PDB file of C-alpha atoms in Angstrom:
ATOM      1  CA  MET A  44      -0.315  -0.036   0.539  1.00  0.00           C
ATOM      2  CA  GLY A  45       1.322   3.734  -0.561  1.00  0.00           C
ATOM      3  CA  LYS A  46      -1.084   7.114  -0.694  1.00  0.00           C
ATOM      4  CA  ILE A  47      -0.536  10.123  -3.264  1.00  0.00           C
ATOM      5  CA  ARG A  48      -1.113  13.222  -0.752  1.00  0.00           C
ATOM      6  CA  LEU A  49      -1.851  16.684  -2.485  1.00  0.00           C
ATOM      7  CA  LYS A  50      -1.707  19.344  -0.784  1.00  0.00           C
ATOM      8  CA  ASN A  51      -3.484  22.755  -0.817  1.00  0.00           C
ATOM      9  CA  ILE A  52      -4.862  23.236  -3.460  1.00  0.00           C
ATOM     10  CA  ARG A  53      -5.644  26.434  -3.845  1.00  0.00           C
ATOM     11  CA  ILE A  54      -9.165  27.616  -5.733  1.00  0.00           C
ATOM     12  CA  HIS A  55     -11.760  30.865  -5.816  1.00  0.00           C
ATOM     13  CA  SER A  56     -15.159  28.895  -5.886  1.00  0.00           C
ATOM     14  CA  ASN A  57     -18.672  30.568  -4.552  1.00  0.00           C
ATOM     15  CA  HIS A  58     -20.043  27.276  -1.763  1.00  0.00           C
ATOM     16  CA  GLY A  59     -21.797  28.621   1.280  1.00  0.00           C
ATOM     17  CA  CYS A  60     -25.688  29.457   2.209  1.00  0.00           C
ATOM     18  CA  LEU A  61     -24.958  33.102   2.553  1.00  0.00           C
ATOM     19  CA  LYS A  62     -25.978  35.189  -0.145  1.00  0.00           C
ATOM     20  CA  GLU A  63     -22.541  37.008  -0.324  1.00  0.00           C
ATOM     21  CA  GLU A  64     -20.381  33.948  -0.745  1.00  0.00           C
ATOM     22  CA  MET A  65     -23.076  32.543  -3.658  1.00  0.00           C
ATOM     23  CA  LEU A  66     -22.122  36.107  -5.646  1.00  0.00           C
ATOM     24  CA  ILE A  67     -18.174  37.074  -4.358  1.00  0.00           C
ATOM     25  CA  GLY A  68     -16.780  33.378  -4.346  1.00  0.00           C
ATOM     26  CA  SER A  69     -14.568  32.588  -0.741  1.00  0.00           C
ATOM     27  CA  ASP A  70     -10.222  31.160  -1.389  1.00  0.00           C
ATOM     28  CA  TYR A  71     -10.309  27.446  -0.582  1.00  0.00           C
ATOM     29  CA  ARG A  72      -7.889  25.528   0.348  1.00  0.00           C
ATOM     30  CA  VAL A  73      -7.449  21.969  -0.363  1.00  0.00           C
ATOM     31  CA  ASP A  74      -5.903  18.486   0.630  1.00  0.00           C
ATOM     32  CA  LEU A  75      -6.291  15.403  -0.366  1.00  0.00           C
ATOM     33  CA  GLU A  76      -4.371  12.396   0.552  1.00  0.00           C
ATOM     34  CA  ILE A  77      -5.440   8.123  -1.887  1.00  0.00           C
ATOM     35  CA  SER A  78      -4.120   5.345  -0.711  1.00  0.00           C
ATOM     36  CA  ALA A  79      -3.708   2.426  -3.374  1.00  0.00           C
ATOM     37  CA  ASP A  80      -1.037   0.347  -3.732  1.00  0.00           C
ATOM     38  CA  LEU A  81       2.003   0.635  -5.359  1.00  0.00           C
ATOM     39  CA  SER A  82       4.095  -1.768  -6.035  1.00  0.00           C
ATOM     40  CA  ARG A  83       3.374  -1.827  -9.667  1.00  0.00           C
ATOM     41  CA  PRO A  84       4.726   1.923 -10.678  1.00  0.00           C
ATOM     42  CA  ALA A  85       7.134   2.091  -7.777  1.00  0.00           C
ATOM     43  CA  ILE A  86       9.416  -0.935  -9.989  1.00  0.00           C
ATOM     44  CA  SER A  87       8.049  -0.106 -14.092  1.00  0.00           C
ATOM     45  CA  ASP A  88       8.365   3.799 -13.608  1.00  0.00           C
ATOM     46  CA  GLN A  89       4.980   3.942 -16.220  1.00  0.00           C
ATOM     47  CA  LEU A  90       2.133   6.843 -15.542  1.00  0.00           C
ATOM     48  CA  SER A  91      -0.492   4.538 -16.753  1.00  0.00           C
ATOM     49  CA  GLU A  92       0.035   1.535 -13.646  1.00  0.00           C
ATOM     50  CA  THR A  93      -0.566   4.324 -10.885  1.00  0.00           C
ATOM     51  CA  VAL A  94      -2.418   6.965  -9.734  1.00  0.00           C
ATOM     52  CA  ASP A  95      -2.284  10.026 -12.263  1.00  0.00           C
ATOM     53  CA  TYR A  96      -1.278  13.046  -9.345  1.00  0.00           C
ATOM     54  CA  VAL A  97      -2.803  15.413 -12.381  1.00  0.00           C
ATOM     55  CA  HIS A  98      -5.751  13.502 -12.714  1.00  0.00           C
ATOM     56  CA  LEU A  99      -7.168  13.754  -8.816  1.00  0.00           C
ATOM     57  CA  ASN A 100      -6.015  17.753  -9.112  1.00  0.00           C
ATOM     58  CA  ASN A 101      -8.236  17.591 -12.022  1.00  0.00           C
ATOM     59  CA  ILE A 102     -11.289  15.903 -10.760  1.00  0.00           C
ATOM     60  CA  VAL A 103     -10.579  18.293  -7.113  1.00  0.00           C
ATOM     61  CA  LYS A 104     -11.020  21.883  -9.023  1.00  0.00           C
ATOM     62  CA  GLU A 105     -13.801  20.813 -11.309  1.00  0.00           C
ATOM     63  CA  GLU A 106     -15.677  19.522  -8.409  1.00  0.00           C
ATOM     64  CA  MET A 107     -15.281  23.005  -7.044  1.00  0.00           C
ATOM     65  CA  LYS A 108     -16.551  24.609  -8.989  1.00  0.00           C
ATOM     66  CA  VAL A 109     -20.261  23.251  -8.622  1.00  0.00           C
ATOM     67  CA  ARG A 110     -21.750  25.225  -5.656  1.00  0.00           C
ATOM     68  CA  SER A 111     -23.490  23.806  -2.847  1.00  0.00           C
ATOM     69  CA  ASN A 112     -23.719  25.416   0.199  1.00  0.00           C
ATOM     70  CA  LEU A 113     -22.399  22.936   2.530  1.00  0.00           C
ATOM     71  CA  LEU A 114     -18.485  21.949   2.453  1.00  0.00           C
ATOM     72  CA  GLU A 115     -19.334  18.792   3.381  1.00  0.00           C
ATOM     73  CA  HIS A 116     -20.518  18.172   0.319  1.00  0.00           C
ATOM     74  CA  VAL A 117     -17.925  19.351  -1.581  1.00  0.00           C
ATOM     75  CA  ALA A 118     -16.400  16.691   0.158  1.00  0.00           C
ATOM     76  CA  LYS A 119     -17.824  13.633  -0.315  1.00  0.00           C
ATOM     77  CA  ARG A 120     -18.762  14.278  -4.251  1.00  0.00           C
ATOM     78  CA  ILE A 121     -14.631  14.912  -4.791  1.00  0.00           C
ATOM     79  CA  ILE A 122     -13.999  11.906  -2.844  1.00  0.00           C
ATOM     80  CA  ASP A 123     -17.246   9.694  -4.788  1.00  0.00           C
ATOM     81  CA  ARG A 124     -15.520  10.851  -8.261  1.00  0.00           C
ATOM     82  CA  ILE A 125     -12.799   9.810  -6.838  1.00  0.00           C
ATOM     83  CA  PHE A 126     -13.463   5.944  -6.412  1.00  0.00           C
ATOM     84  CA  LYS A 127     -16.030   6.203  -9.522  1.00  0.00           C
ATOM     85  CA  GLU A 128     -13.047   6.903 -12.140  1.00  0.00           C
ATOM     86  CA  ILE A 129     -10.085   4.984 -10.352  1.00  0.00           C
ATOM     87  CA  GLN A 130     -10.453   1.874  -9.136  1.00  0.00           C
ATOM     88  CA  GLU A 131      -7.151   1.214  -7.914  1.00  0.00           C
ATOM     89  CA  VAL A 132      -7.986   3.637  -4.936  1.00  0.00           C
ATOM     90  CA  THR A 133      -8.605   2.231  -1.731  1.00  0.00           C
ATOM     91  CA  GLU A 134      -8.811   5.166   1.112  1.00  0.00           C
ATOM     92  CA  VAL A 135     -10.163   8.931   0.216  1.00  0.00           C
ATOM     93  CA  GLU A 136      -8.865  11.764   2.573  1.00  0.00           C
ATOM     94  CA  VAL A 137      -9.597  15.156   2.033  1.00  0.00           C
ATOM     95  CA  GLU A 138      -9.634  18.317   3.889  1.00  0.00           C
ATOM     96  CA  VAL A 139     -11.887  21.112   2.281  1.00  0.00           C
ATOM     97  CA  SER A 140     -11.252  25.209   3.666  1.00  0.00           C
ATOM     98  CA  LYS A 141     -12.847  28.498   4.008  1.00  0.00           C
ATOM     99  CA  ILE A 142     -10.283  30.915   3.837  1.00  0.00           C
ATOM    100  CA  ASN A 143     -11.594  33.273   5.726  1.00  0.00           C
ATOM    101  CA  PRO A 144     -15.164  33.026   6.567  1.00  0.00           C
ATOM    102  CA  PRO A 145     -17.278  35.675   7.025  1.00  0.00           C
ATOM    103  CA  ILE A 146     -18.054  34.207  10.530  1.00  0.00           C
ATOM    104  CA  GLY A 147     -17.814  37.501  12.770  1.00  0.00           C
ATOM    105  CA  GLY A 148     -14.340  37.221  14.401  1.00  0.00           C
ATOM    106  CA  ASP A 149     -10.524  36.840  13.137  1.00  0.00           C
ATOM    107  CA  VAL A 150     -10.862  32.910  12.075  1.00  0.00           C
ATOM    108  CA  GLU A 151      -8.053  31.929   9.584  1.00  0.00           C
ATOM    109  CA  SER A 152      -9.832  29.155   8.186  1.00  0.00           C
ATOM    110  CA  VAL A 153     -12.531  26.638   8.502  1.00  0.00           C
ATOM    111  CA  SER A 154     -12.554  23.026   7.384  1.00  0.00           C
ATOM    112  CA  VAL A 155     -13.773  19.886   6.679  1.00  0.00           C
ATOM    113  CA  LYS A 156     -12.714  16.382   6.335  1.00  0.00           C
ATOM    114  CA  LEU A 157     -14.304  12.955   5.422  1.00  0.00           C
ATOM    115  CA  GLY A 158     -12.052   9.960   5.029  1.00  0.00           C
ATOM    116  CA  ILE A 159     -13.701   6.720   3.244  1.00  0.00           C
ATOM    117  CA  THR A 160     -12.541   3.685   2.689  1.00  0.00           C
ATOM    118  CA  ARG A 161     -13.830   1.231  -0.602  1.00  0.00           C
TER     119      ARG A 161
END
């Protein structure tokens, strides 16, 4: 087993329940970790035998474009799509963070972390 991590994927999107969030949007950070058997690509040195992190990044970017009220919903969509498109993945953990959330205080970010094993 092995892990692939994508850290600090930065995206601007329009998630949230407030009208301002829907219209103006906010900055987000996504951290992703997947588990898969990486023993074959470790020997073969072939991209076709591993989980392509470019594909993972594209899934995150595309799902973050789809507006949701809740970060939980966005995180679950990312996980579902990874499992649907990449059969080698056995576990996904995703953390979606809203930077400088509009919650009436000096808060750097709020985050939701979901992890699911296939």
